[in-house]
PDB file of C-alpha atoms in Angstrom:
ATOM      1  CA  MET Y   1      82.725-122.793 309.527  1.00  0.00           C
ATOM      2  CA  SER Y   2      83.328-121.178 306.167  1.00  0.00           C
ATOM      3  CA  GLU Y   3      80.686-120.217 303.654  1.00  0.00           C
ATOM      4  CA  VAL Y   4      79.566-122.636 300.956  1.00  0.00           C
ATOM      5  CA  THR Y   5      78.901-121.522 297.386  1.00  0.00           C
ATOM      6  CA  ILE Y   6      75.350-122.586 296.557  1.00  0.00           C
ATOM      7  CA  THR Y   7      74.421-123.381 292.969  1.00  0.00           C
ATOM      8  CA  LYS Y   8      71.440-124.951 291.261  1.00  0.00           C
ATOM      9  CA  GLN Y   9      73.500-128.156 291.032  1.00  0.00           C
ATOM     10  CA  ASN Y  10      74.278-128.439 294.769  1.00  0.00           C
ATOM     11  CA  PHE Y  11      71.154-126.756 296.209  1.00  0.00           C
ATOM     12  CA  GLU Y  12      69.467-130.045 297.058  1.00  0.00           C
ATOM     13  CA  SER Y  13      72.481-131.555 298.818  1.00  0.00           C
ATOM     14  CA  GLU Y  14      73.579-128.351 300.600  1.00  0.00           C
ATOM     15  CA  VAL Y  15      70.181-126.867 301.534  1.00  0.00           C
ATOM     16  CA  ILE Y  16      67.257-129.277 301.075  1.00  0.00           C
ATOM     17  CA  ASN Y  17      69.088-132.217 302.661  1.00  0.00           C
ATOM     18  CA  SER Y  18      71.065-130.214 305.243  1.00  0.00           C
ATOM     19  CA  ASP Y  19      70.916-131.553 308.789  1.00  0.00           C
ATOM     20  CA  LYS Y  20      71.115-128.002 310.142  1.00  0.00           C
ATOM     21  CA  PRO Y  21      69.530-124.638 309.263  1.00  0.00           C
ATOM     22  CA  VAL Y  22      71.057-122.881 306.253  1.00  0.00           C
ATOM     23  CA  LEU Y  23      71.498-119.106 305.998  1.00  0.00           C
ATOM     24  CA  ILE Y  24      71.921-118.012 302.362  1.00  0.00           C
ATOM     25  CA  ASP Y  25      73.245-114.648 301.228  1.00  0.00           C
ATOM     26  CA  PHE Y  26      71.964-113.756 297.744  1.00  0.00           C
ATOM     27  CA  TRP Y  27      74.499-111.275 296.342  1.00  0.00           C
ATOM     28  CA  ALA Y  28      76.329-109.937 293.264  1.00  0.00           C
ATOM     29  CA  SER Y  29      79.901-108.719 292.824  1.00  0.00           C
ATOM     30  CA  TRP Y  30      78.797-105.326 291.423  1.00  0.00           C
ATOM     31  CA  CYS Y  31      76.512-104.609 294.430  1.00  0.00           C
ATOM     32  CA  GLY Y  32      78.063-102.214 296.959  1.00  0.00           C
ATOM     33  CA  PRO Y  33      75.798-103.187 299.871  1.00  0.00           C
ATOM     34  CA  CYS Y  34      76.493-106.860 299.076  1.00  0.00           C
ATOM     35  CA  ARG Y  35      80.236-106.238 299.337  1.00  0.00           C
ATOM     36  CA  ALA Y  36      79.669-104.398 302.632  1.00  0.00           C
ATOM     37  CA  LEU Y  37      77.604-107.320 303.971  1.00  0.00           C
ATOM     38  CA  ALA Y  38      80.172-109.977 302.978  1.00  0.00           C
ATOM     39  CA  PRO Y  39      82.424-109.600 306.076  1.00  0.00           C
ATOM     40  CA  VAL Y  40      79.336-109.631 308.315  1.00  0.00           C
ATOM     41  CA  ILE Y  41      78.210-112.905 306.717  1.00  0.00           C
ATOM     42  CA  SER Y  42      81.738-114.311 307.181  1.00  0.00           C
ATOM     43  CA  SER Y  43      81.708-113.344 310.860  1.00  0.00           C
ATOM     44  CA  PHE Y  44      78.287-114.938 311.284  1.00  0.00           C
ATOM     45  CA  ALA Y  45      79.584-118.161 309.680  1.00  0.00           C
ATOM     46  CA  GLU Y  46      82.649-118.250 311.945  1.00  0.00           C
ATOM     47  CA  LYS Y  47      80.613-117.590 315.086  1.00  0.00           C
ATOM     48  CA  HIS Y  48      77.681-119.959 314.480  1.00  0.00           C
ATOM     49  CA  ASP Y  49      78.722-123.521 313.646  1.00  0.00           C
ATOM     50  CA  GLU Y  50      75.161-124.648 314.309  1.00  0.00           C
ATOM     51  CA  ILE Y  51      74.079-122.930 311.076  1.00  0.00           C
ATOM     52  CA  LYS Y  52      75.420-123.640 307.589  1.00  0.00           C
ATOM     53  CA  VAL Y  53      76.100-120.400 305.711  1.00  0.00           C
ATOM     54  CA  GLY Y  54      75.901-120.265 301.931  1.00  0.00           C
ATOM     55  CA  LYS Y  55      76.239-117.677 299.214  1.00  0.00           C
ATOM     56  CA  VAL Y  56      74.327-117.476 295.942  1.00  0.00           C
ATOM     57  CA  ASN Y  57      75.708-115.196 293.231  1.00  0.00           C
ATOM     58  CA  VAL Y  58      72.486-113.989 291.587  1.00  0.00           C
ATOM     59  CA  ASP Y  59      74.251-113.276 288.287  1.00  0.00           C
ATOM     60  CA  ASP Y  60      75.418-116.888 288.052  1.00  0.00           C
ATOM     61  CA  GLU Y  61      72.333-118.481 289.613  1.00  0.00           C
ATOM     62  CA  GLN Y  62      69.395-116.462 288.311  1.00  0.00           C
ATOM     63  CA  GLU Y  63      67.032-119.447 288.575  1.00  0.00           C
ATOM     64  CA  LEU Y  64      67.577-119.696 292.331  1.00  0.00           C
ATOM     65  CA  ALA Y  65      67.046-115.954 292.750  1.00  0.00           C
ATOM     66  CA  VAL Y  66      63.768-116.149 290.818  1.00  0.00           C
ATOM     67  CA  GLN Y  67      62.670-119.307 292.668  1.00  0.00           C
ATOM     68  CA  PHE Y  68      62.948-117.506 296.017  1.00  0.00           C
ATOM     69  CA  ASN Y  69      61.584-114.146 294.807  1.00  0.00           C
ATOM     70  CA  VAL Y  70      64.827-112.261 295.369  1.00  0.00           C
ATOM     71  CA  MET Y  71      63.948-108.839 293.996  1.00  0.00           C
ATOM     72  CA  SER Y  72      66.620-106.780 295.746  1.00  0.00           C
ATOM     73  CA  ILE Y  73      70.107-107.627 296.932  1.00  0.00           C
ATOM     74  CA  PRO Y  74      71.548-108.340 299.334  1.00  0.00           C
ATOM     75  CA  THR Y  75      68.815-110.686 300.499  1.00  0.00           C
ATOM     76  CA  VAL Y  76      69.501-113.174 303.284  1.00  0.00           C
ATOM     77  CA  ILE Y  77      67.148-116.137 303.682  1.00  0.00           C
ATOM     78  CA  MET Y  78      67.124-118.741 306.452  1.00  0.00           C
ATOM     79  CA  PHE Y  79      66.111-122.257 305.400  1.00  0.00           C
ATOM     80  CA  GLN Y  80      64.996-124.929 307.854  1.00  0.00           C
ATOM     81  CA  ASN Y  81      64.177-128.440 306.691  1.00  0.00           C
ATOM     82  CA  GLY Y  82      64.773-127.222 303.129  1.00  0.00           C
ATOM     83  CA  LYS Y  83      62.157-124.442 303.292  1.00  0.00           C
ATOM     84  CA  PRO Y  84      62.612-120.664 303.571  1.00  0.00           C
ATOM     85  CA  VAL Y  85      61.420-119.488 307.002  1.00  0.00           C
ATOM     86  CA  LYS Y  86      62.902-115.996 307.529  1.00  0.00           C
ATOM     87  CA  GLN Y  87      64.246-113.274 305.264  1.00  0.00           C
ATOM     88  CA  HIS Y  88      66.156-109.997 305.526  1.00  0.00           C
ATOM     89  CA  VAL Y  89      66.657-107.568 302.645  1.00  0.00           C
ATOM     90  CA  GLY Y  90      69.469-104.997 302.693  1.00  0.00           C
ATOM     91  CA  LEU Y  91      72.571-104.316 304.703  1.00  0.00           C
ATOM     92  CA  ALA Y  92      72.698-105.436 308.338  1.00  0.00           C
ATOM     93  CA  ASP Y  93      75.246-105.671 311.112  1.00  0.00           C
ATOM     94  CA  LEU Y  94      76.148-108.900 312.897  1.00  0.00           C
ATOM     95  CA  GLY Y  95      73.921-108.167 315.890  1.00  0.00           C
ATOM     96  CA  SER Y  96      70.893-107.568 313.682  1.00  0.00           C
ATOM     97  CA  LEU Y  97      71.427-110.824 311.804  1.00  0.00           C
ATOM     98  CA  GLU Y  98      71.858-112.731 315.063  1.00  0.00           C
ATOM     99  CA  ARG Y  99      68.668-111.242 316.538  1.00  0.00           C
ATOM    100  CA  GLN Y 100      66.713-112.126 313.408  1.00  0.00           C
ATOM    101  CA  PHE Y 101      68.111-115.575 312.608  1.00  0.00           C
ATOM    102  CA  ILE Y 102      69.329-117.127 315.899  1.00  0.00           C
TER     103      ILE Y 102
END
């Protein structure tokens, strides 16, 4: 499954009302570690159809970043039943993300 771009406008439909857990990568285009994490997030999305994977550009969606206390990027947050349940800050490899979020 490919990644979904999450915005304030589609957050409710894509995350709150999702029938499966949602892993969201909070990132920015100017962030080196975010760019390094991007292929890891893509691999995670391809490997785990049971989890919806989304991306929030913090420059475009500052309200969402503030709402979920994203102070440093990249930050990855797992949502279940519309609520944040787990979080990882910083660069990680695929195995680390799987151990933390699967």
